[in-house]
Structures are given as C-alpha cells and as structure tokens.
Tab-separated table of C-alpha atoms in Angstrom:
chain	number	residue	atom	x	y	z
A	1	MET	CA	16.109	-42.564	-14.492
A	2	LEU	CA	12.362	-42.378	-13.860
A	3	LEU	CA	12.965	-41.109	-10.326
A	4	PHE	CA	15.271	-38.368	-11.631
A	5	PHE	CA	12.693	-37.306	-14.209
A	6	LEU	CA	9.926	-37.072	-11.632
A	7	LEU	CA	12.032	-34.974	-9.280
A	8	PHE	CA	13.069	-32.669	-12.119
A	9	PHE	CA	9.430	-32.257	-13.152
A	10	SER	CA	8.481	-31.325	-9.611
A	11	LEU	CA	11.196	-28.670	-9.305
A	12	SER	CA	10.495	-27.174	-12.697
A	13	PHE	CA	6.728	-26.918	-12.541
A	14	GLY	CA	5.763	-27.074	-8.892
A	15	GLU	CA	7.913	-25.081	-6.553
A	16	TYR	CA	8.943	-22.163	-8.711
A	17	ALA	CA	5.569	-21.099	-10.103
A	18	GLY	CA	5.387	-17.306	-9.948
A	19	LEU	CA	9.033	-16.893	-8.944
A	20	ASN	CA	12.089	-15.850	-10.945
A	21	ARG	CA	10.509	-16.118	-14.372
A	22	GLU	CA	13.481	-17.475	-16.292
A	23	ALA	CA	12.669	-15.782	-19.609
A	24	TYR	CA	13.484	-12.369	-18.151
A	25	TYR	CA	16.504	-13.232	-16.013
A	26	MET	CA	19.491	-10.916	-16.683
A	27	LYS	CA	17.662	-9.159	-19.515
A	28	SER	CA	18.249	-5.405	-19.707
A	29	VAL	CA	15.330	-3.366	-18.421
A	30	GLY	CA	16.263	-0.503	-20.739
A	31	GLU	CA	16.786	3.223	-20.201
A	32	TYR	CA	13.802	5.408	-19.398
A	33	VAL	CA	13.124	8.811	-17.918
A	34	ILE	CA	10.639	8.738	-15.064
A	35	LYS	CA	8.535	11.770	-14.250
A	36	THR	CA	8.408	11.978	-10.455
A	37	PRO	CA	7.483	14.615	-7.857
A	38	TYR	CA	11.254	15.203	-7.542
A	39	GLY	CA	11.574	15.995	-11.239
A	40	ASN	CA	12.525	13.876	-14.235
A	41	ILE	CA	14.905	11.102	-13.169
A	42	SER	CA	16.692	8.511	-15.273
A	43	LEU	CA	15.829	5.010	-14.166
A	44	ARG	CA	19.555	4.221	-14.230
A	45	LYS	CA	20.125	6.692	-11.392
A	46	LEU	CA	17.638	4.857	-9.174
A	47	LEU	CA	19.268	1.456	-9.493
A	48	PRO	CA	19.285	-0.971	-7.839
A	49	ALA	CA	15.520	-0.761	-7.710
A	50	VAL	CA	12.311	-2.709	-7.467
A	51	LEU	CA	9.684	-1.839	-10.066
A	52	THR	CA	5.971	-2.416	-9.763
A	53	PHE	CA	3.053	-1.347	-11.926
A	54	VAL	CA	-0.360	0.006	-10.917
A	55	TYR	CA	-3.014	2.423	-12.080
A	56	THR	CA	-4.612	5.086	-9.953
A	57	LYS	CA	-8.240	4.353	-10.829
A	58	CYS	CA	-7.864	0.783	-9.619
A	59	THR	CA	-10.607	-0.344	-7.247
A	60	GLY	CA	-9.052	-3.754	-6.682
A	61	ALA	CA	-5.590	-4.834	-5.628
A	62	CYS	CA	-3.302	-1.922	-6.595
A	63	TYR	CA	-3.515	0.179	-3.442
A	64	PRO	CA	-3.397	-2.662	-0.900
A	65	TYR	CA	-0.663	-4.363	-2.968
A	66	VAL	CA	1.652	-1.357	-2.642
A	67	LEU	CA	0.967	-1.211	1.091
A	68	MET	CA	1.780	-4.907	1.388
A	69	ILE	CA	5.100	-4.335	-0.362
A	70	LYS	CA	5.894	-1.484	1.996
A	71	ASP	CA	5.072	-3.667	4.990
A	72	GLU	CA	7.342	-6.452	3.731
A	73	VAL	CA	10.367	-4.246	3.020
A	74	ARG	CA	10.118	-2.329	6.305
A	75	ASP	CA	13.250	-0.177	6.660
A	76	MET	CA	15.123	-1.223	3.534
A	77	LYS	CA	16.918	1.966	2.496
A	78	ASN	CA	19.657	0.857	0.099
A	79	VAL	CA	17.191	-0.129	-2.635
A	80	ASN	CA	14.748	2.218	-4.358
A	81	PHE	CA	11.132	1.327	-5.049
A	82	VAL	CA	9.601	2.666	-8.235
A	83	VAL	CA	5.821	2.586	-8.630
A	84	LEU	CA	4.821	3.255	-12.239
A	85	SER	CA	1.419	3.542	-13.856
A	86	PHE	CA	0.707	1.285	-16.811
A	87	ASP	CA	-2.420	3.327	-17.654
A	88	ILE	CA	-1.712	6.028	-20.238
A	89	ARG	CA	-4.568	8.072	-18.746
A	90	ASP	CA	-2.625	8.573	-15.520
A	91	ASN	CA	-0.406	11.616	-15.146
A	92	LEU	CA	2.119	12.738	-12.557
A	93	GLU	CA	-0.522	14.456	-10.448
A	94	ASP	CA	-2.527	11.227	-10.280
A	95	MET	CA	0.500	9.304	-9.040
A	96	GLN	CA	1.305	12.017	-6.498
A	97	ARG	CA	-2.243	11.733	-5.210
A	98	MET	CA	-1.880	7.968	-4.927
A	99	ALA	CA	1.313	8.327	-2.899
A	100	TYR	CA	-0.416	10.840	-0.635
A	101	GLU	CA	-3.468	8.629	-0.124
A	102	LEU	CA	-1.175	5.747	0.813
A	103	ASN	CA	0.709	8.030	3.205
A	104	MET	CA	3.907	7.303	1.284
A	105	ASP	CA	4.585	10.718	-0.223
A	106	LYS	CA	7.337	11.355	2.352
A	107	GLU	CA	9.176	8.082	1.798
A	108	LYS	CA	12.637	8.984	0.497
A	109	ASN	CA	13.315	5.797	-1.474
A	110	TRP	CA	9.836	5.425	-2.970
A	111	PHE	CA	9.197	7.047	-6.344
A	112	PHE	CA	5.679	7.254	-7.757
A	113	GLY	CA	5.689	8.345	-11.366
A	114	VAL	CA	4.965	7.874	-15.042
A	115	ILE	CA	7.010	7.481	-18.192
A	116	ASP	CA	6.261	8.766	-21.689
A	117	LYS	CA	3.390	7.012	-23.416
A	118	GLU	CA	5.655	6.207	-26.353
A	119	ASN	CA	8.084	4.261	-24.165
A	120	LEU	CA	5.600	2.584	-21.832
A	121	PRO	CA	4.727	-0.426	-24.078
A	122	GLU	CA	8.418	-1.226	-24.547
A	123	LEU	CA	9.084	-1.254	-20.801
A	124	LEU	CA	6.047	-3.422	-20.086
A	125	GLN	CA	7.147	-5.864	-22.769
A	126	ARG	CA	10.705	-6.026	-21.434
A	127	VAL	CA	9.544	-7.015	-17.953
A	128	GLY	CA	6.665	-9.228	-19.114
A	129	PHE	CA	3.847	-7.225	-17.555
A	130	HIS	CA	0.396	-8.126	-18.902
A	131	TYR	CA	-2.906	-6.318	-18.637
A	132	SER	CA	-6.217	-6.107	-20.477
A	133	TRP	CA	-9.383	-4.063	-20.239
A	134	SER	CA	-12.472	-5.838	-18.937
A	135	ARG	CA	-15.657	-4.361	-20.359
A	136	ALA	CA	-17.768	-6.238	-17.858
A	137	LYS	CA	-15.826	-4.919	-14.856
A	138	ARG	CA	-14.988	-1.596	-16.525
A	139	ALA	CA	-11.506	-2.010	-15.100
A	140	TYR	CA	-8.123	-3.440	-15.976
A	141	GLU	CA	-7.222	-7.029	-15.254
A	142	HIS	CA	-3.474	-7.053	-14.721
A	143	ASP	CA	-0.472	-8.777	-13.188
A	144	LEU	CA	0.751	-8.025	-9.691
A	145	LEU	CA	4.419	-7.936	-10.565
A	146	LEU	CA	7.615	-6.970	-8.796
A	147	VAL	CA	10.791	-6.653	-10.847
A	148	GLY	CA	14.203	-6.540	-9.174
A	149	VAL	CA	16.706	-4.619	-11.298
A	150	ASP	CA	20.386	-4.649	-10.326
A	151	ALA	CA	22.824	-1.743	-10.461
A	152	LYS	CA	23.744	-2.583	-14.073
A	153	GLY	CA	20.156	-2.407	-15.267
A	154	ASN	CA	19.582	-6.147	-15.597
A	155	ILE	CA	16.516	-7.972	-14.329
A	156	LEU	CA	17.719	-10.085	-11.429
A	157	TRP	CA	14.389	-11.570	-10.356
A	158	GLU	CA	10.642	-11.222	-10.719
A	159	ILE	CA	7.863	-12.006	-8.264
A	160	ASP	CA	4.398	-12.482	-9.710
A	161	GLY	CA	1.450	-12.475	-7.321
A	162	ILE	CA	0.698	-11.651	-3.706
A	163	LYS	CA	1.389	-15.068	-2.203
A	164	ASN	CA	5.127	-14.823	-2.914
A	165	LEU	CA	5.660	-11.466	-1.202
A	166	GLU	CA	6.883	-13.188	1.964
A	167	LEU	CA	10.112	-13.944	0.072
A	168	LEU	CA	10.733	-10.310	-0.847
A	169	ASP	CA	13.125	-9.698	2.036
A	170	ILE	CA	15.376	-12.521	0.829
A	171	PHE	CA	15.375	-11.260	-2.751
A	172	LEU	CA	16.125	-7.715	-1.627
A	173	ARG	CA	19.234	-8.899	0.184
A	174	GLU	CA	20.485	-10.341	-3.105
A	175	LEU	CA	19.585	-7.152	-4.969
A	176	SER	CA	21.433	-4.933	-2.488
A	177	GLY	CA	24.586	-7.045	-2.628
A	178	GLY	CA	23.894	-9.370	0.252
A	179	ILE	CA	24.492	-13.108	0.242
A	180	THR	CA	21.593	-15.330	-0.718
A	181	VAL	CA	22.492	-19.009	-0.705
A	182	PHE	CA	19.487	-20.143	-2.694
A	183	THR	CA	15.993	-19.180	-3.704
A	184	ILE	CA	13.391	-20.546	-1.331
A	185	PRO	CA	10.400	-22.088	-3.099
A	186	VAL	CA	6.859	-21.261	-2.040
A	187	GLU	CA	4.688	-23.685	-3.953
A	188	LYS	CA	4.548	-27.194	-2.519
A	189	GLY	CA	5.783	-29.494	-5.269
A	190	PRO	CA	4.369	-33.033	-5.089
A	191	LEU	CA	7.842	-34.626	-5.153
A	192	SER	CA	9.835	-31.975	-3.315
A	193	CYS	CA	12.279	-33.046	-0.622
A	194	PHE	CA	11.469	-29.932	1.407
A	195	ASN	CA	8.657	-27.398	1.220
A	196	TYR	CA	8.811	-23.896	2.627
A	197	TYR	CA	5.542	-22.380	3.714
A	198	LYS	CA	4.095	-20.506	6.671
A	199	GLY	CA	7.624	-19.453	7.584
A	200	ARG	CA	8.916	-22.980	8.199
A	201	TRP	CA	10.534	-25.877	6.349
A	202	HIS	CA	8.503	-29.079	6.069
A	203	THR	CA	9.643	-32.500	4.886
A	204	GLY	CA	8.158	-33.282	1.500
A	205	PHE	CA	7.147	-36.539	-0.149
A	206	GLY	CA	10.272	-36.437	-2.312
A	207	MET	CA	12.475	-36.988	0.737
A	208	TYR	CA	10.822	-40.343	1.383
A	209	ILE	CA	11.102	-41.302	-2.298
A	210	LEU	CA	14.887	-40.960	-2.036
A	211	PHE	CA	14.908	-43.909	0.349
A	212	VAL	CA	12.896	-46.142	-1.991
A	213	PRO	CA	15.864	-47.428	-4.092
A	214	ALA	CA	17.832	-48.328	-0.959
A	215	PHE	CA	14.803	-50.035	0.596
A	216	VAL	CA	14.043	-51.984	-2.590
A	217	SER	CA	17.691	-53.046	-2.946
A	218	PHE	CA	17.836	-54.163	0.675
A	219	SER	CA	14.554	-56.078	0.355
A	220	LEU	CA	15.668	-57.852	-2.836
A	221	ALA	CA	19.012	-58.761	-1.273
A	222	LEU	CA	17.268	-60.078	1.820
A	223	MET	CA	14.771	-62.126	-0.234
A	224	LEU	CA	17.596	-63.532	-2.355
A	225	ASN	CA	19.543	-64.562	0.741
A	226	ILE	CA	16.463	-66.231	2.213
A	227	PHE	CA	15.814	-68.051	-1.046
A	228	LEU	CA	19.422	-69.268	-1.266
A	229	TRP	CA	19.393	-70.324	2.399
A	230	LYS	CA	16.211	-72.367	1.900
A	231	SER	CA	17.624	-73.917	-1.271
A	232	ARG	CA	20.758	-75.025	0.583
A	233	SER	CA	18.669	-76.404	3.472
A	234	ARG	CA	16.777	-78.666	1.110
A	235	LEU	CA	20.037	-80.027	-0.191
C-alpha cells in the first residue's frame, strides 16, 4: 500500500508539472471573433487550433517564444496557430507588425490578431492564462501558454512553459486526429519507472523499487529455510 501511494504521488506531482493541466481538460474554449489581417474570423472556423498569448511591447520572452513554437511545429499545415494579444492596448496593426517582424506574416496557417476588450477577460479565464503588471520592470509578467483546442471547441491539452515545447509535435498529432498512445512526461519524478528527457528514455528509480517486494520476499524465504535447516540439524 505504501509503495502504491509513493508511486501515485510521483506521477501526480512530479512528471506532469506544466503539462495537460487537468482543470481545463475538455472545457469549452468559447466562441469569439478574432480580428486578423484576413478580416474578422470566428475562432470556430479556425479549429482545430493552437492558441498562445503575447503582447507586442514585450521585451522578454514573447517574440522568441513564438519563434520557438514555429521551429517545433515545422511544416504542420492541418492545424491553425492563433497568436492573440492579452494586452488591451494592442490593436490589429500592432499584431500585424509583430508578425512582420517575426517574418511570419506570409504563413497561411498562422493568425496574429486581437479580440474585443469586452471578451478578452473571459477567454483568458477559460484557458487559465495569468498575467500581472510589474511596476518595477514596467512590463507584464505572464504565462507562456499553449492551448490545444479540438475541432469541437474543447480544450484538449495545455502546455505551460518553454521546457515542455519539445513535446508539441506529439500533442499536435493528437489534435489533428493522429494516434497518440500516451502523454510523455518531461519532469523527472523521483519514483518514476521511466523518465523522458533529452530525447531519450531513461530508467528511473521507481523501476528498481518494483523489484524490492520480490527481493524482500525471496530473502525472507531464504532466511526462513536456513533457520529451519539449522534447527533440524541440531535435532
């Protein structure tokens, strides 16, 4: 029982940190109209899609983050990528400029845009995107979040943070209707049987723990047999 509890604890709090945030799984993303360089488009018409959130005055991670996403997805064409601003100061022209500066304004399945200020808080709440203004930095501190939305408008998965982007290709296969056997963990759980990092599987400490009950049972049986054998010899 103790062994089962420890393994469960490891899986729940170690390996899946930042991946597939369960609170949002299969929740509806809602219906919104996105203002894009191609005109106003219903989010429903872009599904399945991957959503991410930036702001154009960002001097930190926003611009390189979008480029990293592009590099990871390579030639994925059957899923749309929607880059939205969470800053109400941004307008469509700002987002067009961002796409141009990133040399992504010609990408057919990438949509840089904004939604109405009245609807923006609702969308951010639905996907669990958090941000706050830092007076010291005079900039926003915010999540780096990817949200996979299926063709029915439900949140299929979320990836929070840069370190998990290496799994994006696997998640996109699931989003586009491909077969994904399981979700590969990134974080190395202390009691995991296997850990996936640096592109390879590695045997974890949990694998060795699985052999402990058998080893203990064998040792006890052996000691008992030795004890009984010595007892009989004395007789």
